[in-house]
Short mmCIF file of C-alpha atoms in Angstrom, two decimals:
data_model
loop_
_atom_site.label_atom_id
_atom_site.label_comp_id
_atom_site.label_asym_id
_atom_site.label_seq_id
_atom_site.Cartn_x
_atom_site.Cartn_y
_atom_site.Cartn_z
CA UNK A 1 23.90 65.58 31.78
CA UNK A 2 27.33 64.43 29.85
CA UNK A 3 27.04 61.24 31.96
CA UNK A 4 23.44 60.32 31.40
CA UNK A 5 24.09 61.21 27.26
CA UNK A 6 27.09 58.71 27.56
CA UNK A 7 24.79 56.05 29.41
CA UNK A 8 22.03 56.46 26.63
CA UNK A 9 24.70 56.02 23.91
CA UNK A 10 26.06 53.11 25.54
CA UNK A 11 22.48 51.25 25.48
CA UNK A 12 21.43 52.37 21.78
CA UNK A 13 24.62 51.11 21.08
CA UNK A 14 24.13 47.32 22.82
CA UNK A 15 20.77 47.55 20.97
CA UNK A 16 22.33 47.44 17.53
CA UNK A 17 24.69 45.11 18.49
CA UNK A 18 21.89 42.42 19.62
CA UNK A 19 20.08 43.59 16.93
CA UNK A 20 22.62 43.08 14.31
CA UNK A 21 23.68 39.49 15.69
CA UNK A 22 20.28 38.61 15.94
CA UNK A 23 19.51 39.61 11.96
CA UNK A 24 22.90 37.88 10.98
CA UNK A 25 21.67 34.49 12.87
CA UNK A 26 18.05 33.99 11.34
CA UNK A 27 20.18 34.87 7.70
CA UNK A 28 22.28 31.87 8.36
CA UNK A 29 19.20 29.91 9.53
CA UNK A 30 18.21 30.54 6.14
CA UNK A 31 20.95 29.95 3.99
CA UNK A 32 20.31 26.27 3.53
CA UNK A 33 17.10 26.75 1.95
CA UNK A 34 17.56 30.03 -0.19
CA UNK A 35 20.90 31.10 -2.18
CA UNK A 36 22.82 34.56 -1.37
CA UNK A 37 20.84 36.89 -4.02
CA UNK A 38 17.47 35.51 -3.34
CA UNK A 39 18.52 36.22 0.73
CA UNK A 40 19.76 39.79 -0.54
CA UNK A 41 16.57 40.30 -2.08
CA UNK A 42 13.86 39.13 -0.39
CA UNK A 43 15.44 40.91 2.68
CA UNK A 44 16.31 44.02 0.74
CA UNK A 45 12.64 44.41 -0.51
CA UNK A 46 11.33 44.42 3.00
CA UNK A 47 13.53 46.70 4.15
CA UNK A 48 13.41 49.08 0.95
CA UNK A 49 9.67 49.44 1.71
CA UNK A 50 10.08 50.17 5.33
CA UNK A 51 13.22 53.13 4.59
CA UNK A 52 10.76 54.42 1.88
CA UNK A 53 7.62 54.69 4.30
CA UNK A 54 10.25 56.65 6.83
CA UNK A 55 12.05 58.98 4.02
CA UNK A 56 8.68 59.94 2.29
CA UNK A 57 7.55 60.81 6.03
CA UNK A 58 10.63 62.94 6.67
CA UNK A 59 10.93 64.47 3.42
CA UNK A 60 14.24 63.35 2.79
CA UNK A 61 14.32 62.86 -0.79
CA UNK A 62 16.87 64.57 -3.07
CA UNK A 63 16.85 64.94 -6.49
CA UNK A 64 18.35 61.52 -8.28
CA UNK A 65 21.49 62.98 -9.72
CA UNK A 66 22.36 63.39 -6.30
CA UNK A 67 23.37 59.76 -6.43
CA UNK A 68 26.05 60.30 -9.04
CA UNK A 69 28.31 61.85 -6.87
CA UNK A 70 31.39 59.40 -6.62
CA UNK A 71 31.30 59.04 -2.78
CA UNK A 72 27.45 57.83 -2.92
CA UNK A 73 28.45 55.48 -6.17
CA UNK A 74 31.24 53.87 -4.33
CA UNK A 75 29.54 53.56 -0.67
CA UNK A 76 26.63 51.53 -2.48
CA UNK A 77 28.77 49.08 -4.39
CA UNK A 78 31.04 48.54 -1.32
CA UNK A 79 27.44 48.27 0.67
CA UNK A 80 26.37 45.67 -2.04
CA UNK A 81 29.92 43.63 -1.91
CA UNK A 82 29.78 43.53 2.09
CA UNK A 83 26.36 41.75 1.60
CA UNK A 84 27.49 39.54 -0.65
CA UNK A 85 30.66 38.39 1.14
CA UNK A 86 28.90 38.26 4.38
CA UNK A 87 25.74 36.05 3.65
CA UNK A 88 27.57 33.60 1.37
CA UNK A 89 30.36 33.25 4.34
CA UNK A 90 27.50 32.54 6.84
CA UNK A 91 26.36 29.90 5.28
CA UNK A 92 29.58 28.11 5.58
CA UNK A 93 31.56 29.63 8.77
CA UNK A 94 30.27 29.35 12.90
CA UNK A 95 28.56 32.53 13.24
CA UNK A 96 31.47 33.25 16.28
CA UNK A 97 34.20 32.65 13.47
CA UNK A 98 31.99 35.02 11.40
CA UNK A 99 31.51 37.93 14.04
CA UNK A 100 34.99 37.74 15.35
CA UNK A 101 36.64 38.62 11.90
CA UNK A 102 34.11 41.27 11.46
CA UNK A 103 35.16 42.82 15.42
CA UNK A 104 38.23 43.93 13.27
CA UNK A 105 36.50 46.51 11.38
CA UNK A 106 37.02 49.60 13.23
CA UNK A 107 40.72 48.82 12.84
CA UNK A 108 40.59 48.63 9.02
CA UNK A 109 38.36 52.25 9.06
CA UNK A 110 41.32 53.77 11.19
CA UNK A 111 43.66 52.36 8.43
CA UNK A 112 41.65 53.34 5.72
CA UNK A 113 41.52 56.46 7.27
CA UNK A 114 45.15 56.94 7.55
CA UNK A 115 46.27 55.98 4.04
CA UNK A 116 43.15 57.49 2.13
CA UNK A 117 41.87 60.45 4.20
CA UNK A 118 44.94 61.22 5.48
CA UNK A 119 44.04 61.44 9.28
CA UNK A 120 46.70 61.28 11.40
CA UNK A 121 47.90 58.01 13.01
CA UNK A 122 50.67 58.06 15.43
CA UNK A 123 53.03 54.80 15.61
CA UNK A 124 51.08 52.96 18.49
CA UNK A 125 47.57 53.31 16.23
CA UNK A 126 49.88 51.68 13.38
CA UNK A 127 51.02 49.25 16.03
CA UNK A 128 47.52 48.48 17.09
CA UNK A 129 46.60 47.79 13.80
CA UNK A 130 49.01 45.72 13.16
CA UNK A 131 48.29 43.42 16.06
CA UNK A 132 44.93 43.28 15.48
CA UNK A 133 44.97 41.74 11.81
CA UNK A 134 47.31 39.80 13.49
CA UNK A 135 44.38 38.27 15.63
CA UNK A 136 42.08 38.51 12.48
CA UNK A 137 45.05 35.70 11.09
CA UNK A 138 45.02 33.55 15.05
CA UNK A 139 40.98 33.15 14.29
CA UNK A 140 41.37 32.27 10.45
CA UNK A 141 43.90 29.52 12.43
CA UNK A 142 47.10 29.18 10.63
CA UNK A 143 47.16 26.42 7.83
CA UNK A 144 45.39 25.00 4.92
CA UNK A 145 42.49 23.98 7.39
CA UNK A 146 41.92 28.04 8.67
CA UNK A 147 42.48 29.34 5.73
CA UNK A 148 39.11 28.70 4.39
CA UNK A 149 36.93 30.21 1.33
CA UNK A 150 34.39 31.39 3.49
CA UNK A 151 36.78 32.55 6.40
CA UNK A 152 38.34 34.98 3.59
CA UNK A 153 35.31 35.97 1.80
CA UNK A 154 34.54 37.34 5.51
CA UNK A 155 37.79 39.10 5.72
CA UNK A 156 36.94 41.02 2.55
CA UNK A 157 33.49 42.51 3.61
CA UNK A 158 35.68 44.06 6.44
CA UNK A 159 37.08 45.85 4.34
CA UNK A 160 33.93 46.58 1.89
CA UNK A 161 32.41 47.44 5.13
CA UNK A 162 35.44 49.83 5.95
CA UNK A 163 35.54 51.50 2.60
CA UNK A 164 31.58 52.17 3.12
CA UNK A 165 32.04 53.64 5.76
CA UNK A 166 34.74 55.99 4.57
CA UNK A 167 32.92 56.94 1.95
CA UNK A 168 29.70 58.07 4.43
CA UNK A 169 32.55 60.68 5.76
CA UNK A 170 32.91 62.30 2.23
CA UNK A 171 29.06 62.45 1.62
CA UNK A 172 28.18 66.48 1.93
CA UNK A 173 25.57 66.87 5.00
CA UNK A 174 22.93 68.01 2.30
CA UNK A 175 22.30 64.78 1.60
CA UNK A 176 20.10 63.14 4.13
CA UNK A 177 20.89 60.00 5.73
CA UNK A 178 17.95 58.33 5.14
CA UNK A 179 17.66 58.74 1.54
CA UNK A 180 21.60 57.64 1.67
CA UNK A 181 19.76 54.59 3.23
CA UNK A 182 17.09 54.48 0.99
CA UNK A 183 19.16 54.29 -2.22
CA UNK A 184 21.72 51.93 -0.95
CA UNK A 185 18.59 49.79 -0.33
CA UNK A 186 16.80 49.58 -3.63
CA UNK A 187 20.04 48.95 -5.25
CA UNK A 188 21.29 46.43 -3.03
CA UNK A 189 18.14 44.74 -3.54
CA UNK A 190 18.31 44.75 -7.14
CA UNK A 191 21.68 43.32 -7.45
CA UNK A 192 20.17 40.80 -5.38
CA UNK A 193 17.54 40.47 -7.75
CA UNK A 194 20.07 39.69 -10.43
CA UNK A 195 22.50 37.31 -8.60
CA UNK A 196 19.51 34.99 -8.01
CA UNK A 197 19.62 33.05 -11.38
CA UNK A 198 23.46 32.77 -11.41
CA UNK A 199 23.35 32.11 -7.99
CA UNK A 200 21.23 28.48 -8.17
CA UNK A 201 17.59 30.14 -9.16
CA UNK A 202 14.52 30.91 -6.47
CA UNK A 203 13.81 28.53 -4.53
CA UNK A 204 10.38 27.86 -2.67
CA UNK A 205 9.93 29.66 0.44
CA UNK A 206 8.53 27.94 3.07
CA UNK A 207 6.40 30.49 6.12
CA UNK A 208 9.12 29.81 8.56
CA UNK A 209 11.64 31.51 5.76
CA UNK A 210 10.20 34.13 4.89
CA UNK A 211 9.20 34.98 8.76
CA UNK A 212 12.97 34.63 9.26
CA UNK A 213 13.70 36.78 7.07
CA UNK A 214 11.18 39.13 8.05
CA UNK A 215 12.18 39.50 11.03
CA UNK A 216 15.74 39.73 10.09
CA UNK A 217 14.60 42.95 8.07
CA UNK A 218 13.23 44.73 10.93
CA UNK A 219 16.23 43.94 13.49
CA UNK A 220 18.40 45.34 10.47
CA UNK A 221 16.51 48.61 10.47
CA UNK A 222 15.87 48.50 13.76
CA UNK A 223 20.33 48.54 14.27
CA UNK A 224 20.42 50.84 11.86
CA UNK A 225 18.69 53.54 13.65
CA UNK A 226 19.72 52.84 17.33
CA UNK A 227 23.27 52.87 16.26
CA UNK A 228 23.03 56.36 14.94
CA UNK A 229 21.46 57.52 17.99
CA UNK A 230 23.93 55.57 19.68
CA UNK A 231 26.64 58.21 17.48
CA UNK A 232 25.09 61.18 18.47
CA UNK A 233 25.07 61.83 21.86
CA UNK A 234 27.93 61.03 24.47
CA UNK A 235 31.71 60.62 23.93
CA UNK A 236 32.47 58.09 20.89
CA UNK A 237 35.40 56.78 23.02
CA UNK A 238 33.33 55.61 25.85
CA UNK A 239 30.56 54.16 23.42
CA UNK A 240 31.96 52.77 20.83
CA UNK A 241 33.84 49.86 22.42
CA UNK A 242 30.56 48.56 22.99
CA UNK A 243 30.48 47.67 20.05
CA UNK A 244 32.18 44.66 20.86
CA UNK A 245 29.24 43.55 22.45
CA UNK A 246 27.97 41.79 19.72
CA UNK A 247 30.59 39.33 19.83
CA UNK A 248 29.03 37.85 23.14
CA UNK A 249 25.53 37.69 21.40
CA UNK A 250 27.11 35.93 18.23
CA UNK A 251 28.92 33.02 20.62
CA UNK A 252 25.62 32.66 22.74
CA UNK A 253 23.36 32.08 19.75
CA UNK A 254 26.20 29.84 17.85
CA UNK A 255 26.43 27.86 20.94
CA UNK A 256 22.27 27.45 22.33
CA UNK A 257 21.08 27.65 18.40
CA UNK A 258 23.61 26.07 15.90
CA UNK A 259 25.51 23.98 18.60
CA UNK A 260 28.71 25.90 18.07
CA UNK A 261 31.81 25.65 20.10
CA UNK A 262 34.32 28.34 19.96
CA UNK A 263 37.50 26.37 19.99
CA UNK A 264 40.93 27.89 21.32
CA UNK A 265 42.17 29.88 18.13
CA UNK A 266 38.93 31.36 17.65
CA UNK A 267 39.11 33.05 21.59
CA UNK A 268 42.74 34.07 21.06
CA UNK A 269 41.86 35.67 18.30
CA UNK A 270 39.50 37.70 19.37
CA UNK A 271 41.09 38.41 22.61
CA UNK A 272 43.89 39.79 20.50
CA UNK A 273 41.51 41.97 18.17
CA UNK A 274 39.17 43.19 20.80
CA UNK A 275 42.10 44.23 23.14
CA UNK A 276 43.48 45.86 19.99
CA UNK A 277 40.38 48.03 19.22
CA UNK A 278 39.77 49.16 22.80
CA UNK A 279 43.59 50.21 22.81
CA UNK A 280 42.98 52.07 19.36
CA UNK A 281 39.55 53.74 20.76
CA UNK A 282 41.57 54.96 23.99
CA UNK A 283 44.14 56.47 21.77
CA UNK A 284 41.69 58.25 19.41
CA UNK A 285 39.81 59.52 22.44
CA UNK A 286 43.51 61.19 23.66
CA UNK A 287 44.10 62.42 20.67
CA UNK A 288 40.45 64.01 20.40
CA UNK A 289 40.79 65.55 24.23
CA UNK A 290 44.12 66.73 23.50
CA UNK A 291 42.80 68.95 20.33
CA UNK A 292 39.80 70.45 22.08
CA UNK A 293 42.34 71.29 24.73
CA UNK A 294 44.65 73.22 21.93
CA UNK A 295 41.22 75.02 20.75
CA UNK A 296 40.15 76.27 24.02
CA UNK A 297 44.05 77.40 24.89
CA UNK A 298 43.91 79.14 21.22
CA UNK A 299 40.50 80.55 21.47
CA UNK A 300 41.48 83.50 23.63
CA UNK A 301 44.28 84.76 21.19
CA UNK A 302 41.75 84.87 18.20
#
């Protein structure tokens, strides 16, 4: 039974990660043709609708001062910010280049998680860490020609993305996820709304567009939900490195769609921050086996 949760977990889990490279390509297809807020919210009102359809199904509304708690405040902006970043890098960066930086985000939630939430890290997490912003610098490429605009902007929705997602840890469980979702949404759409103007104005939308980003909206809510039921079930340490798996999808695509070649720094790099994360997910799985072994030796005495 543990193994066939595991194998479940591990397939939700590649299903989000095609789906989420798949949404971030037909974005980029379309970033030639429509500016960053008009992206954010032409996409954001097609996914707003389809969240709402799901919440008001489930019931998983909650009253609206709900969303002034700070945690819920913060997660939003930092879930607005990522968005931001992240289509007006794509634009301008290989989508490899894009989703290689982005591979170092479970090492910037383990930091985050160390200096804010005060989780315990031992010195070969730190070290791990450490070596994988290390490869975050190898695929920026060392120089004035790496250190791009665009290859930055990506390195700061990492760590938008990683304060989002510690701030989901300090949400109570009586909030429901999707209306969590549902908010962050609407409001991520309306800041969309609002960048449009200073961003260049709306621009016509031609069918291919708007089936592009269409598309895009489903695959996103379509990740969304498989990666949670990816989190459920199964061991975290044996699923969650497949979350590198997205990486492959990202090269493919740059490669047979945007004729993309991953060039030398860009491999290195990633071969430095995948083998980083794996080595960080093995150590957080000890660590997790070695306190359910204290519990069960304690349990007895209690």
């Amino acid at each position: 039974m543990h193994s066939s949760a595991n194998f479940r977990g591990i397939v939700f889990m590649c299903l989000a990660m095609v789906s989420f490279a798949c949404n971030d390509a037909l974005v980029k297809s379309v970033t030639g043709a429509m500016n960053t807020g008009q992206i954010m919210f032409v996409r954001g009102l097609l996914t707003t609708v389809m969240v709402l359809v799901i919440a008001v199904h489930f019931r998983a509304f909650r009253p609206i001062r709900t969303i002034l708690r700070p945690a819920i405040i913060l997660r939003i902006v930092m879930e607005a910010l990522a968005s931001i970043t992240y289509i007006s890098a794509l634009g301008q960066l290989p989508l490899a280049n894009a989703s290689a930086i982005m591979q170092a985000l479970p090492l910037a939630v383990t930091l985050g998680a160390a200096l804010f939430l005060r989780e315990p890290v031992g010195w070969r997490r730190w070290a791990a860490i450490a070596i994988g912003f290390v490869g975050v610098l190898i695929v920026l490429r060392p120089g004035p020609e790496g250190f791009t605009t665009a290859a930055l902007t990506v390195v700061a929705c990492v760590f938008c993305t990683a304060t989002r997602d510690l701030c989901t840890r300090r949400i109570g469980s009586d909030v429901p996820s999707l209306f969590i979702t549902v908010t962050t949404a609407l409001i991520t759409t309306l800041v969309g709304a609002v960048l449009i103007v200073p961003f260049g104005g709306w621009q016509p939308m031609s069918a291919t567009s708007l089936t592009h980003i269409a598309i895009a909206s489903i695959l996103l809510m379509f990740g969304y939900q498989t990666i949670v039921l990816a989190m459920r079930d199964g061991d975290i340490s044996v699923i969650a490195p497949f979350r590198y798996t997205s990486l492959l999808w990202s090269v493919a695509i740059g490669i047979f769609f945007f004729s993309e070649t991953p060039d030398s720094w860009m491999l290195a790099g990633v071969a430095v921050i995948v083998g980083s994360g794996l080595y960080t997910f093995y150590r957080e799985s000890l660590r997790g086996r070695k306190a359910v072994a204290q519990r069960s030796l304690a349990g007895p005495l209690e």
